CSV table of C-alpha atoms and ligand atoms in Angstrom, one decimal:
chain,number,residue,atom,x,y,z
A,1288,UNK,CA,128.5,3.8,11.0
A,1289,UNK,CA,132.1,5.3,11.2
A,1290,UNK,CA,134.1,3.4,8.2
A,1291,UNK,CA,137.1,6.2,7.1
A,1292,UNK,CA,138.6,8.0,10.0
A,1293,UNK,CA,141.3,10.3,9.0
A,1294,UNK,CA,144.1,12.4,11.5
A,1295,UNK,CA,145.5,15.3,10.1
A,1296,UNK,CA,148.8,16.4,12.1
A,1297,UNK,CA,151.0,19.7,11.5
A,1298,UNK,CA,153.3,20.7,14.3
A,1299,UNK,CA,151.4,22.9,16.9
A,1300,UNK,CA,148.5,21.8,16.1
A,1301,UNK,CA,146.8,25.8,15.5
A,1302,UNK,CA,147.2,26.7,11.8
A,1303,UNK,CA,147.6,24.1,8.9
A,1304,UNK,CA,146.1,20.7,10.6
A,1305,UNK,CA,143.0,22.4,12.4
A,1306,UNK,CA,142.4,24.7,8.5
A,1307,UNK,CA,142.8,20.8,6.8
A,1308,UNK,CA,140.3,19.3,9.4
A,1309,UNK,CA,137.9,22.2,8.9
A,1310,UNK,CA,138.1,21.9,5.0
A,1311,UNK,CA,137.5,17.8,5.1
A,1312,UNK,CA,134.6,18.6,7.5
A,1313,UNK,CA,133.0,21.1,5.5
A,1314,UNK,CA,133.3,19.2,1.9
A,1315,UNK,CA,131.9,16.1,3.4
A,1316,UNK,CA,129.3,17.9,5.3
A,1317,UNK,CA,128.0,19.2,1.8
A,1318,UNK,CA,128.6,16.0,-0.2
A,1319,UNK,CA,126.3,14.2,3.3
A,1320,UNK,CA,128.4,11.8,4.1
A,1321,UNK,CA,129.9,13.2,7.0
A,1322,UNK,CA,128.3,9.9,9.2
A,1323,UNK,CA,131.0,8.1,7.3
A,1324,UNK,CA,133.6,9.7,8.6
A,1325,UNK,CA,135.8,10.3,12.4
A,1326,UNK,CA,137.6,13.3,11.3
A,1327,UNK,CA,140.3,15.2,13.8
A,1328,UNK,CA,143.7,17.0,13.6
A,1329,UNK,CA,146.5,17.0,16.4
A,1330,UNK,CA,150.0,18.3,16.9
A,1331,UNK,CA,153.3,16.7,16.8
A,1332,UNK,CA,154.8,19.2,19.5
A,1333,UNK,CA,153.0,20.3,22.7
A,1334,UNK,CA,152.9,24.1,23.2
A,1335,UNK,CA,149.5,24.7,22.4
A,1336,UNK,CA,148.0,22.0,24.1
A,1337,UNK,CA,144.4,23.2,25.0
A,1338,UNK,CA,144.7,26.7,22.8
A,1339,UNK,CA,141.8,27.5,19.7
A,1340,UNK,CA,143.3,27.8,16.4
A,1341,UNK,CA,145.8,30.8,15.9
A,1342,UNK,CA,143.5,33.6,15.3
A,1343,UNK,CA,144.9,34.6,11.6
A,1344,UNK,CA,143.8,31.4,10.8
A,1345,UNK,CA,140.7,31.3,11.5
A,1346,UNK,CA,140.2,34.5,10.6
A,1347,UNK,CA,141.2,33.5,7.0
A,1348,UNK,CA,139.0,30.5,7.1
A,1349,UNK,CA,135.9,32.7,8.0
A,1350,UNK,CA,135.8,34.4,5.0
A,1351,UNK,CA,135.6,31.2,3.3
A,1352,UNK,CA,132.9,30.1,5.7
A,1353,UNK,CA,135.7,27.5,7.0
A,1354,UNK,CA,134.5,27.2,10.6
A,1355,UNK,CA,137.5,26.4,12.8
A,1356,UNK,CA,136.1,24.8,16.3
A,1357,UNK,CA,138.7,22.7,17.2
A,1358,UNK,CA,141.2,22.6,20.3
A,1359,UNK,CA,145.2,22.0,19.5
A,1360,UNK,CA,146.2,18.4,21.2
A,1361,UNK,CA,149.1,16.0,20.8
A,1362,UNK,CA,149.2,13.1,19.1
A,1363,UNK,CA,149.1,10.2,21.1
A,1364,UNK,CA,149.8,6.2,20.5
A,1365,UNK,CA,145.8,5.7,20.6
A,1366,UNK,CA,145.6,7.3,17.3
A,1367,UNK,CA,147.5,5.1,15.4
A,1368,UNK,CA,144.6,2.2,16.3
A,1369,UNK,CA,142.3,4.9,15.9
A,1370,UNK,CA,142.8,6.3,12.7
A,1371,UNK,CA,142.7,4.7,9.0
A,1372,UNK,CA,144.8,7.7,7.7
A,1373,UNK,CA,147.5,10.1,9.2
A,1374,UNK,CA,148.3,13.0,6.9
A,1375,UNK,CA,151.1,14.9,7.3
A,1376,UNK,CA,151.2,18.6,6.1
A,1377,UNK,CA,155.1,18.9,5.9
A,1378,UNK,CA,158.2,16.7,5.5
A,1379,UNK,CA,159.0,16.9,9.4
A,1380,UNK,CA,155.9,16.2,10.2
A,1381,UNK,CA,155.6,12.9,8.5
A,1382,UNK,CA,159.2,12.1,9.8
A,1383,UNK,CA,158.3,13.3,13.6
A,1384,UNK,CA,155.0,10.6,13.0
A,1385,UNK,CA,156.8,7.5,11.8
A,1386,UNK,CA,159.5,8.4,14.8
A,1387,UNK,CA,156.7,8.7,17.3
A,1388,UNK,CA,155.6,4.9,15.8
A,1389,UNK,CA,159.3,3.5,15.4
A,1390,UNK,CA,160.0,5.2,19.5
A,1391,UNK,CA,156.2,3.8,20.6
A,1392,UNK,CA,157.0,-0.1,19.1
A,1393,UNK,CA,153.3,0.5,17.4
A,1394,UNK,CA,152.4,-2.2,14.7
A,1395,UNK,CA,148.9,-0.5,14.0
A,1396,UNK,CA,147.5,-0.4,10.1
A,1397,UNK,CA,147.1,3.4,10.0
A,1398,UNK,CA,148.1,4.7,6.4
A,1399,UNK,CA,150.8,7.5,7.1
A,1400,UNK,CA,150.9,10.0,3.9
A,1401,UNK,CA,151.8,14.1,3.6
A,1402,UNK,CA,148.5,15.4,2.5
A,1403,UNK,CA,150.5,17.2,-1.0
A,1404,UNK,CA,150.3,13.6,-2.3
A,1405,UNK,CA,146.8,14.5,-3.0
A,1406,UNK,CA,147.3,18.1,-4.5
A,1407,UNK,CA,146.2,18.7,-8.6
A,1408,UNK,CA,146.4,22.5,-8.8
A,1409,UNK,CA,149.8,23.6,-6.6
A,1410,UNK,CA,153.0,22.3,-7.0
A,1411,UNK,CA,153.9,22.5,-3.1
A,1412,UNK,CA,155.0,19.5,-2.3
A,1413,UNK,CA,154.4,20.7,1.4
A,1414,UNK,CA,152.3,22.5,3.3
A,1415,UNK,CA,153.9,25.6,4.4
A,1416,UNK,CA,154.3,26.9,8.0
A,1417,UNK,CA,152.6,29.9,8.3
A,1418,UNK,CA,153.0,30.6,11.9
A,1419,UNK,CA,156.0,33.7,11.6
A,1420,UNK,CA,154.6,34.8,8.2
A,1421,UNK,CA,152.1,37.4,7.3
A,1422,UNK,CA,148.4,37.4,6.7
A,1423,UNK,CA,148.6,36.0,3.0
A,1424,UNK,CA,150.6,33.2,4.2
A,1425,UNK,CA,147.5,31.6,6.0
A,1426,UNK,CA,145.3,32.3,2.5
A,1427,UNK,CA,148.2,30.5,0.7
A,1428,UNK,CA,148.1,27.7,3.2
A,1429,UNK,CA,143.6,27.4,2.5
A,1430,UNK,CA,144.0,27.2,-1.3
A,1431,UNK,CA,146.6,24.8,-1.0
A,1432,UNK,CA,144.8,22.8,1.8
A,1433,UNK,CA,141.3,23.6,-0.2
A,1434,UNK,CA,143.2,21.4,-3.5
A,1435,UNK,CA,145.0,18.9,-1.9
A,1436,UNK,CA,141.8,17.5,0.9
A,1437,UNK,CA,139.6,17.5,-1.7
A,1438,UNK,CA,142.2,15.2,-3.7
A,1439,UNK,CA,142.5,13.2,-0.3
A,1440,UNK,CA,138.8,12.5,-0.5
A,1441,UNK,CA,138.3,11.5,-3.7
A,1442,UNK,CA,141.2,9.1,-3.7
A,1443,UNK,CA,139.1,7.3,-0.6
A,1444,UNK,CA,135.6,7.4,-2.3
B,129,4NP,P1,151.1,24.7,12.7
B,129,4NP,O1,151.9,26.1,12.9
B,129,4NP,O2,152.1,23.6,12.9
B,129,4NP,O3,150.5,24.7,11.4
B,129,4NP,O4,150.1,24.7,13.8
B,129,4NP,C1,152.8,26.4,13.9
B,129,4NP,C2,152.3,26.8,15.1
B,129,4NP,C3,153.1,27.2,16.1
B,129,4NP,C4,154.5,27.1,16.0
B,129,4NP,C5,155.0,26.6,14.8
B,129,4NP,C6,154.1,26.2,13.7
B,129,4NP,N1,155.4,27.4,17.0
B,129,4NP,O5,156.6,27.4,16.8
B,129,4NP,O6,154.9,27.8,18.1
Protein backbone atom coordinates (compact mmCIF):
# COMPACT_ATOMS: atom_id res chain seq x y z
CA UNK A 1 0.00 0.00 0.00
CA UNK A 2 0.88 3.67 -1.15
CA UNK A 3 1.31 5.67 2.33
CA UNK A 4 3.91 8.83 1.27
CA UNK A 5 3.29 10.27 -2.12
CA UNK A 6 5.53 13.12 -2.81
CA UNK A 7 5.34 15.89 -6.12
CA UNK A 8 8.33 17.45 -7.02
CA UNK A 9 7.70 20.63 -9.27
CA UNK A 10 10.41 22.97 -11.01
CA UNK A 11 9.15 25.22 -13.81
CA UNK A 12 9.33 23.25 -17.17
CA UNK A 13 9.15 20.37 -15.90
CA UNK A 14 12.63 18.88 -17.94
CA UNK A 15 15.76 19.43 -15.74
CA UNK A 16 15.69 19.93 -11.90
CA UNK A 17 12.04 18.14 -10.95
CA UNK A 18 12.34 15.12 -13.37
CA UNK A 19 16.64 14.76 -11.96
CA UNK A 20 14.84 15.12 -8.10
CA UNK A 21 12.14 12.42 -9.02
CA UNK A 22 14.76 10.09 -10.59
CA UNK A 23 17.03 10.50 -7.40
CA UNK A 24 13.95 9.72 -4.77
CA UNK A 25 13.21 6.80 -7.10
CA UNK A 26 16.42 5.40 -7.23
CA UNK A 27 17.40 5.77 -3.25
CA UNK A 28 14.09 4.18 -2.27
CA UNK A 29 14.36 1.51 -4.87
CA UNK A 30 17.76 0.45 -3.13
CA UNK A 31 16.57 1.00 0.41
CA UNK A 32 13.10 -1.52 -0.95
CA UNK A 33 10.55 0.48 0.00
CA UNK A 34 9.69 1.88 -3.09
CA UNK A 35 5.88 0.08 -2.66
CA UNK A 36 5.53 2.77 -0.03
CA UNK A 37 5.77 5.42 -2.13
CA UNK A 38 3.65 7.41 -5.42
CA UNK A 39 6.55 9.37 -6.53
CA UNK A 40 6.14 12.04 -9.70
CA UNK A 41 7.44 15.55 -10.75
CA UNK A 42 5.42 18.19 -12.91
CA UNK A 43 5.90 21.74 -14.21
CA UNK A 44 4.59 24.99 -13.08
CA UNK A 45 4.61 26.38 -16.79
CA UNK A 46 3.39 24.48 -19.89
CA UNK A 47 5.98 24.56 -22.81
CA UNK A 48 7.16 21.18 -22.44
CA UNK A 49 4.15 19.57 -21.99
CA UNK A 50 4.67 15.97 -23.42
CA UNK A 51 8.68 16.43 -24.07
CA UNK A 52 11.51 13.70 -22.19
CA UNK A 53 13.83 15.36 -19.97
CA UNK A 54 16.23 17.98 -21.58
CA UNK A 55 18.85 15.82 -22.91
CA UNK A 56 21.96 17.42 -20.77
CA UNK A 57 20.10 16.32 -18.08
CA UNK A 58 19.72 13.12 -18.51
CA UNK A 59 22.83 12.82 -19.96
CA UNK A 60 24.34 13.93 -16.58
CA UNK A 61 22.17 11.58 -14.68
CA UNK A 62 23.38 8.60 -16.76
CA UNK A 63 26.62 8.71 -15.58
CA UNK A 64 25.36 8.39 -12.25
CA UNK A 65 23.11 5.55 -13.20
CA UNK A 66 20.15 8.21 -12.51
CA UNK A 67 17.59 6.87 -15.10
CA UNK A 68 15.41 9.70 -16.20
CA UNK A 69 11.97 8.05 -17.81
CA UNK A 70 9.67 10.62 -17.18
CA UNK A 71 7.40 12.88 -19.48
CA UNK A 72 7.24 16.95 -18.52
CA UNK A 73 3.43 17.73 -17.45
CA UNK A 74 1.66 20.50 -15.64
CA UNK A 75 0.58 20.63 -12.41
CA UNK A 76 -2.88 20.36 -11.99
CA UNK A 77 -5.62 20.92 -8.96
CA UNK A 78 -5.79 16.90 -8.65
CA UNK A 79 -2.43 16.93 -7.23
CA UNK A 80 -2.91 18.75 -4.35
CA UNK A 81 -5.58 15.76 -3.10
CA UNK A 82 -3.14 13.56 -4.60
CA UNK A 83 -0.01 14.27 -3.08
CA UNK A 84 1.16 14.28 0.79
CA UNK A 85 4.18 16.52 -0.22
CA UNK A 86 4.92 19.25 -2.95
CA UNK A 87 8.51 20.31 -3.11
CA UNK A 88 9.58 23.12 -4.68
CA UNK A 89 13.11 23.38 -6.28
CA UNK A 90 13.27 27.31 -6.28
CA UNK A 91 11.66 30.35 -4.55
CA UNK A 92 9.18 31.01 -7.66
CA UNK A 93 8.32 27.83 -7.78
CA UNK A 94 7.02 27.52 -4.33
CA UNK A 95 5.28 30.96 -4.83
CA UNK A 96 3.80 29.99 -8.44
CA UNK A 97 2.37 26.63 -6.22
CA UNK A 98 0.67 28.37 -3.27
CA UNK A 99 -0.79 30.94 -6.17
CA UNK A 100 -2.00 28.05 -8.19
CA UNK A 101 -3.82 26.84 -4.67
CA UNK A 102 -4.87 30.46 -3.43
CA UNK A 103 -6.29 31.06 -7.63
CA UNK A 104 -7.76 27.21 -7.53
CA UNK A 105 -9.82 27.93 -3.85
CA UNK A 106 -8.04 24.37 -2.96
CA UNK A 107 -8.22 23.45 0.90
CA UNK A 108 -6.30 20.03 0.35
CA UNK A 109 -3.67 18.78 3.24
CA UNK A 110 -0.68 18.54 0.82
CA UNK A 111 2.59 19.80 2.66
CA UNK A 112 4.13 22.54 0.27
CA UNK A 113 8.06 22.86 1.03
CA UNK A 114 11.37 23.94 -1.40
CA UNK A 115 13.21 20.75 -1.36
CA UNK A 116 16.74 23.01 0.11
CA UNK A 117 14.83 22.71 3.43
CA UNK A 118 16.20 19.31 3.42
CA UNK A 119 19.84 20.01 2.16
CA UNK A 120 23.11 19.11 4.92
CA UNK A 121 26.04 19.40 2.55
CA UNK A 122 25.27 22.78 0.15
CA UNK A 123 24.30 25.89 1.24
CA UNK A 124 21.88 26.65 -1.83
CA UNK A 125 19.12 27.65 -0.49
CA UNK A 126 17.63 26.92 -4.08
CA UNK A 127 17.78 24.78 -6.68
CA UNK A 128 19.33 26.45 -9.52
CA UNK A 129 17.95 26.77 -13.13
CA UNK A 130 20.09 25.08 -15.32
CA UNK A 131 18.28 25.37 -18.45
CA UNK A 132 20.63 28.55 -20.31
CA UNK A 133 23.80 27.30 -18.49
CA UNK A 134 26.48 24.96 -19.48
CA UNK A 135 27.04 21.25 -18.95
CA UNK A 136 28.42 21.55 -15.24
CA UNK A 137 25.35 23.48 -14.33
CA UNK A 138 23.23 20.16 -14.66
CA UNK A 139 26.18 18.21 -12.37
CA UNK A 140 25.81 21.13 -9.86
CA UNK A 141 22.03 20.78 -9.92
CA UNK A 142 22.54 16.29 -9.15
CA UNK A 143 24.83 16.84 -6.23
CA UNK A 144 22.69 19.39 -4.85
CA UNK A 145 19.48 17.32 -5.61
CA UNK A 146 21.57 14.00 -4.61
CA UNK A 147 21.95 15.91 -0.67
CA UNK A 148 18.91 17.54 -0.29
CA UNK A 149 16.19 14.26 -1.50
CA UNK A 150 18.04 12.13 0.48
CA UNK A 151 17.47 14.70 3.54
CA UNK A 152 13.72 14.80 2.25
CA UNK A 153 13.51 11.06 2.90
CA UNK A 154 14.92 10.75 5.94
CA UNK A 155 12.97 13.53 7.51
CA UNK A 156 9.61 11.19 6.35
CA UNK A 157 11.03 7.84 7.59
P1 LIG B 1 13.38 23.22 -15.20
O1 LIG B 1 14.28 24.07 -16.22
O2 LIG B 1 12.39 24.21 -14.60
O3 LIG B 1 14.35 22.73 -14.20
O4 LIG B 1 12.72 22.14 -16.01
C1 LIG B 1 13.78 24.90 -17.23
C2 LIG B 1 13.36 24.35 -18.42
C3 LIG B 1 12.92 25.18 -19.44
C4 LIG B 1 12.87 26.54 -19.25
C5 LIG B 1 13.28 27.10 -18.04
C6 LIG B 1 13.73 26.26 -17.02
N1 LIG B 1 12.42 27.39 -20.29
O5 LIG B 1 12.48 28.61 -20.12
O6 LIG B 1 11.99 26.89 -21.34
Amino acid sequence: MKTESVLFVCLGNICRSPAAEAIFKKIIDKKGISDRFLVDSAGTGSWHVGKKADVRMRMAADKRNINIISKARQINTDDFEKFNYILAMDDSNFQNIVDFKLRKSLSNFASIKKIQEFRSLYSEQEVPDPYFGGNEGFDYVLNILEDSVSGFLDSIT
